[in-house]
mmCIF file of C-alpha atoms in Angstrom:
data_model
loop_
_atom_site.group_PDB
_atom_site.id
_atom_site.type_symbol
_atom_site.label_atom_id
_atom_site.label_comp_id
_atom_site.label_asym_id
_atom_site.label_seq_id
_atom_site.Cartn_x
_atom_site.Cartn_y
_atom_site.Cartn_z
ATOM 1 C CA MET A 717 31.534 -1.318 -14.719
ATOM 2 C CA THR A 718 31.915 -4.642 -12.964
ATOM 3 C CA GLN A 719 32.312 -7.198 -15.727
ATOM 4 C CA HIS A 720 29.488 -9.609 -16.380
ATOM 5 C CA PRO A 721 30.146 -12.614 -18.595
ATOM 6 C CA ASP A 722 26.838 -12.261 -20.396
ATOM 7 C CA THR A 723 26.127 -9.953 -23.328
ATOM 8 C CA THR A 724 22.836 -9.098 -21.630
ATOM 9 C CA TRP A 725 24.766 -6.944 -19.137
ATOM 10 C CA LYS A 726 26.479 -5.067 -21.963
ATOM 11 C CA SER A 727 23.137 -4.612 -23.709
ATOM 12 C CA LEU A 728 21.617 -3.254 -20.484
ATOM 13 C CA GLY A 729 24.437 -0.712 -20.225
ATOM 14 C CA GLU A 730 23.866 0.423 -23.809
ATOM 15 C CA LYS A 731 20.133 0.812 -23.178
ATOM 16 C CA ILE A 732 20.849 2.871 -20.041
ATOM 17 C CA THR A 733 23.211 5.260 -21.845
ATOM 18 C CA GLN A 734 20.726 5.672 -24.712
ATOM 19 C CA THR A 735 17.916 6.446 -22.282
ATOM 20 C CA MET A 736 20.107 8.862 -20.326
ATOM 21 C CA SER A 737 20.876 10.731 -23.522
ATOM 22 C CA ARG A 738 17.243 10.816 -24.665
ATOM 23 C CA LYS A 739 15.898 11.896 -21.246
ATOM 24 C CA GLN A 740 18.858 14.180 -20.431
ATOM 25 C CA ILE A 741 19.721 12.288 -17.245
ATOM 26 C CA PRO A 742 23.197 13.248 -16.008
ATOM 27 C CA GLY A 743 24.003 10.127 -13.989
ATOM 28 C CA VAL A 744 22.785 6.699 -12.961
ATOM 29 C CA ALA A 745 24.069 3.886 -10.770
ATOM 30 C CA ILE A 746 22.627 0.395 -11.105
ATOM 31 C CA GLY A 747 22.941 -2.928 -9.366
ATOM 32 C CA VAL A 748 21.617 -6.332 -10.256
ATOM 33 C CA LEU A 749 21.543 -9.260 -7.847
ATOM 34 C CA TYR A 750 20.823 -12.597 -9.490
ATOM 35 C CA GLN A 751 21.499 -16.086 -8.152
ATOM 36 C CA ASP A 752 23.915 -14.832 -5.477
ATOM 37 C CA GLN A 753 25.876 -12.827 -8.065
ATOM 38 C CA CYS A 754 25.993 -9.040 -7.905
ATOM 39 C CA TRP A 755 26.846 -6.746 -10.808
ATOM 40 C CA THR A 756 27.065 -2.974 -10.452
ATOM 41 C CA ALA A 757 27.858 -0.034 -12.705
ATOM 42 C CA GLY A 758 27.881 3.738 -12.833
ATOM 43 C CA PHE A 759 27.065 5.895 -15.849
ATOM 44 C CA GLY A 760 27.478 9.608 -16.499
ATOM 45 C CA ILE A 761 28.158 12.342 -13.959
ATOM 46 C CA THR A 762 26.888 13.201 -10.495
ATOM 47 C CA ASN A 763 25.997 16.847 -11.079
ATOM 48 C CA VAL A 764 26.084 19.073 -14.162
ATOM 49 C CA ASP A 765 27.479 22.001 -12.151
ATOM 50 C CA HIS A 766 30.174 19.988 -10.375
ATOM 51 C CA PRO A 767 30.651 16.886 -12.522
ATOM 52 C CA LEU A 768 32.206 13.800 -11.017
ATOM 53 C CA ALA A 769 31.979 10.426 -12.695
ATOM 54 C CA VAL A 770 29.239 8.182 -11.331
ATOM 55 C CA THR A 771 30.649 4.874 -10.141
ATOM 56 C CA ASP A 772 29.013 1.838 -8.642
ATOM 57 C CA GLU A 773 29.814 3.351 -5.227
ATOM 58 C CA THR A 774 28.265 6.788 -5.833
ATOM 59 C CA LEU A 775 25.585 7.578 -3.250
ATOM 60 C CA PHE A 776 22.321 9.102 -4.427
ATOM 61 C CA GLN A 777 19.606 10.581 -2.206
ATOM 62 C CA ILE A 778 17.094 7.809 -1.584
ATOM 63 C CA GLY A 779 14.036 9.947 -2.264
ATOM 64 C CA SER A 780 10.880 8.426 -3.616
ATOM 65 C CA ILE A 781 12.179 4.934 -4.235
ATOM 66 C CA THR A 782 11.047 4.254 -0.671
ATOM 67 C CA LYS A 783 7.416 4.766 -1.729
ATOM 68 C CA THR A 784 7.639 1.368 -3.439
ATOM 69 C CA PHE A 785 8.482 -0.209 -0.084
ATOM 70 C CA VAL A 786 5.705 1.697 1.712
ATOM 71 C CA GLY A 787 3.189 0.695 -0.962
ATOM 72 C CA THR A 788 4.302 -2.927 -0.736
ATOM 73 C CA ALA A 789 3.907 -2.904 3.049
ATOM 74 C CA ILE A 790 0.384 -1.499 2.842
ATOM 75 C CA MET A 791 -0.577 -3.994 0.136
ATOM 76 C CA ARG A 792 0.657 -6.866 2.296
ATOM 77 C CA LEU A 793 -1.761 -5.639 4.972
ATOM 78 C CA VAL A 794 -4.539 -5.345 2.376
ATOM 79 C CA GLU A 795 -3.794 -8.925 1.351
ATOM 80 C CA GLN A 796 -4.117 -9.950 5.012
ATOM 81 C CA ASP A 797 -7.519 -8.162 5.218
ATOM 82 C CA LYS A 798 -6.156 -5.745 7.821
ATOM 83 C CA ILE A 799 -6.540 -2.647 5.638
ATOM 84 C CA ASP A 800 -9.189 -1.655 3.105
ATOM 85 C CA LEU A 801 -7.927 0.756 0.446
ATOM 86 C CA ASP A 802 -11.345 2.403 0.251
ATOM 87 C CA ALA A 803 -11.709 2.895 4.003
ATOM 88 C CA ALA A 804 -11.443 6.431 5.335
ATOM 89 C CA VAL A 805 -8.094 7.330 6.895
ATOM 90 C CA GLY A 806 -10.041 7.957 10.109
ATOM 91 C CA THR A 807 -10.882 4.243 10.268
ATOM 92 C CA TYR A 808 -7.251 3.651 11.222
ATOM 93 C CA LEU A 809 -6.329 7.099 12.573
ATOM 94 C CA PRO A 810 -9.444 8.456 14.339
ATOM 95 C CA ASN A 811 -7.798 11.808 15.166
ATOM 96 C CA PHE A 812 -6.525 12.475 11.628
ATOM 97 C CA ARG A 813 -7.065 16.070 10.508
ATOM 98 C CA VAL A 814 -5.982 18.540 7.844
ATOM 99 C CA VAL A 815 -7.421 22.064 7.463
ATOM 100 C CA ASP A 816 -10.199 20.952 5.080
ATOM 101 C CA GLU A 817 -12.941 19.128 7.003
ATOM 102 C CA THR A 818 -14.125 17.115 3.979
ATOM 103 C CA ALA A 819 -10.627 15.861 3.277
ATOM 104 C CA SER A 820 -10.156 15.121 6.977
ATOM 105 C CA THR A 821 -13.158 12.814 7.100
ATOM 106 C CA ALA A 822 -13.448 11.484 3.540
ATOM 107 C CA ALA A 823 -9.822 10.851 2.498
ATOM 108 C CA THR A 824 -9.199 7.138 1.950
ATOM 109 C CA VAL A 825 -6.070 5.024 1.989
ATOM 110 C CA ARG A 826 -6.379 4.890 -1.819
ATOM 111 C CA HIS A 827 -6.257 8.709 -1.990
ATOM 112 C CA LEU A 828 -3.016 8.599 -0.017
ATOM 113 C CA LEU A 829 -1.371 6.031 -2.280
ATOM 114 C CA THR A 830 -2.510 7.626 -5.546
ATOM 115 C CA HIS A 831 -1.443 11.198 -4.722
ATOM 116 C CA THR A 832 -5.034 12.466 -4.934
ATOM 117 C CA ALA A 833 -5.596 13.692 -1.361
ATOM 118 C CA GLY A 834 -5.287 17.303 -2.490
ATOM 119 C CA TRP A 835 -3.624 18.784 0.582
ATOM 120 C CA ALA A 836 -0.140 20.330 0.533
ATOM 121 C CA GLY A 837 2.238 17.474 -0.124
ATOM 122 C CA ASP A 838 5.646 19.039 0.358
ATOM 123 C CA TYR A 839 5.428 19.155 4.125
ATOM 124 C CA PHE A 840 9.012 18.638 5.232
ATOM 125 C CA HIS A 841 8.432 18.925 8.949
ATOM 126 C CA ALA A 842 11.082 17.388 11.184
ATOM 127 C CA THR A 843 9.719 15.472 14.157
ATOM 128 C CA GLY A 844 12.914 13.616 15.046
ATOM 129 C CA SER A 845 13.778 9.969 14.806
ATOM 130 C CA GLY A 846 12.002 8.636 17.880
ATOM 131 C CA ASP A 847 9.301 5.981 17.831
ATOM 132 C CA ASP A 848 6.675 8.749 17.997
ATOM 133 C CA ALA A 849 8.015 10.712 14.995
ATOM 134 C CA LEU A 850 5.286 9.613 12.555
ATOM 135 C CA ALA A 851 2.520 10.107 15.102
ATOM 136 C CA ARG A 852 3.715 13.661 15.777
ATOM 137 C CA TYR A 853 4.150 14.401 12.058
ATOM 138 C CA VAL A 854 0.625 13.218 11.227
ATOM 139 C CA SER A 855 -0.797 15.178 14.178
ATOM 140 C CA ASP A 856 0.959 18.315 12.942
ATOM 141 C CA MET A 857 -0.636 17.853 9.508
ATOM 142 C CA ALA A 858 -3.759 19.500 10.976
ATOM 143 C CA GLU A 859 -2.217 22.741 9.669
ATOM 144 C CA LEU A 860 -2.006 21.566 6.032
ATOM 145 C CA PRO A 861 -4.148 23.518 3.580
ATOM 146 C CA GLN A 862 -6.176 21.858 0.844
ATOM 147 C CA LEU A 863 -4.785 22.796 -2.577
ATOM 148 C CA ALA A 864 -7.223 20.771 -4.703
ATOM 149 C CA PRO A 865 -10.519 18.988 -4.089
ATOM 150 C CA LEU A 866 -10.134 15.517 -2.628
ATOM 151 C CA GLY A 867 -9.785 12.867 -5.332
ATOM 152 C CA GLN A 868 -9.939 15.322 -8.244
ATOM 153 C CA ILE A 869 -6.320 16.095 -9.163
ATOM 154 C CA TRP A 870 -3.113 14.096 -9.091
ATOM 155 C CA SER A 871 -0.431 16.016 -7.234
ATOM 156 C CA TYR A 872 2.733 14.444 -5.844
ATOM 157 C CA ASN A 873 2.186 14.145 -2.112
ATOM 158 C CA ASN A 874 4.996 13.166 0.240
ATOM 159 C CA ALA A 875 2.890 13.971 3.305
ATOM 160 C CA SER A 876 0.318 11.335 2.338
ATOM 161 C CA PHE A 877 2.953 8.628 2.477
ATOM 162 C CA SER A 878 3.759 9.608 6.048
ATOM 163 C CA VAL A 879 0.088 9.032 6.835
ATOM 164 C CA VAL A 880 0.339 5.614 5.172
ATOM 165 C CA GLY A 881 3.345 4.851 7.385
ATOM 166 C CA ARG A 882 1.380 5.859 10.463
ATOM 167 C CA ILE A 883 -1.512 3.611 9.407
ATOM 168 C CA VAL A 884 0.962 0.723 9.104
ATOM 169 C CA GLU A 885 2.086 1.447 12.665
ATOM 170 C CA GLN A 886 -1.461 1.523 14.004
ATOM 171 C CA VAL A 887 -2.547 -1.666 12.252
ATOM 172 C CA THR A 888 0.551 -3.685 13.157
ATOM 173 C CA GLY A 889 1.189 -2.259 16.627
ATOM 174 C CA GLN A 890 4.848 -1.799 15.639
ATOM 175 C CA THR A 891 7.047 1.098 14.662
ATOM 176 C CA PHE A 892 7.051 1.666 10.931
ATOM 177 C CA GLU A 893 10.646 0.445 10.718
ATOM 178 C CA ALA A 894 9.835 -2.830 12.492
ATOM 179 C CA ALA A 895 6.676 -3.362 10.430
ATOM 180 C CA LEU A 896 8.503 -2.663 7.170
ATOM 181 C CA ARG A 897 11.185 -5.135 8.161
ATOM 182 C CA ALA A 898 8.601 -7.833 8.927
ATOM 183 C CA LEU A 899 6.274 -7.149 5.982
ATOM 184 C CA VAL A 900 8.742 -6.416 3.189
ATOM 185 C CA LEU A 901 12.461 -6.587 3.915
ATOM 186 C CA GLU A 902 12.677 -9.987 5.635
ATOM 187 C CA PRO A 903 10.362 -11.809 3.204
ATOM 188 C CA LEU A 904 12.506 -10.467 0.340
ATOM 189 C CA ASP A 905 15.724 -11.309 2.231
ATOM 190 C CA LEU A 906 16.826 -7.671 2.011
ATOM 191 C CA ASP A 907 19.238 -6.450 4.628
ATOM 192 C CA GLY A 908 21.431 -3.442 4.993
#
């Protein structure tokens, strides 16, 4: 653990190890940036089957932490009156389709963000890294079956966040990466 002169840092570390024990979390890496000072630490192990100590340089799969950035980007556009959370997805993506016709026409941006769209959410469909990757992914979602009625059941939905990303592209006229940079990363002075 990088040393921090304040007892608050030590207290944070104790709280993390207590929570890890209670929740049976094998490993955690943290970083705090405050007033141009950076403190980092690793706790526990990387994998219960092949344990290596977690350090402040251990890499973890980014996963769903990016949904916070996507949600922030969309809310910046809501704040600018460019997106209405209760507007149908088709308002922004006129050709949007999934297998279920009701979901295709009635799904709203809010359904996407709240994991209540109901279609298959674990759609890990590679469309490359080109500027058209999100457009192709969303177009290919026309094959996704409806697993629950629209708006009725919460079910984790990665595919919906790709639709949100595509809406950001359409509304801003930029690639998602460029829009995210302009809407979230630059205003927060995040780089890297």
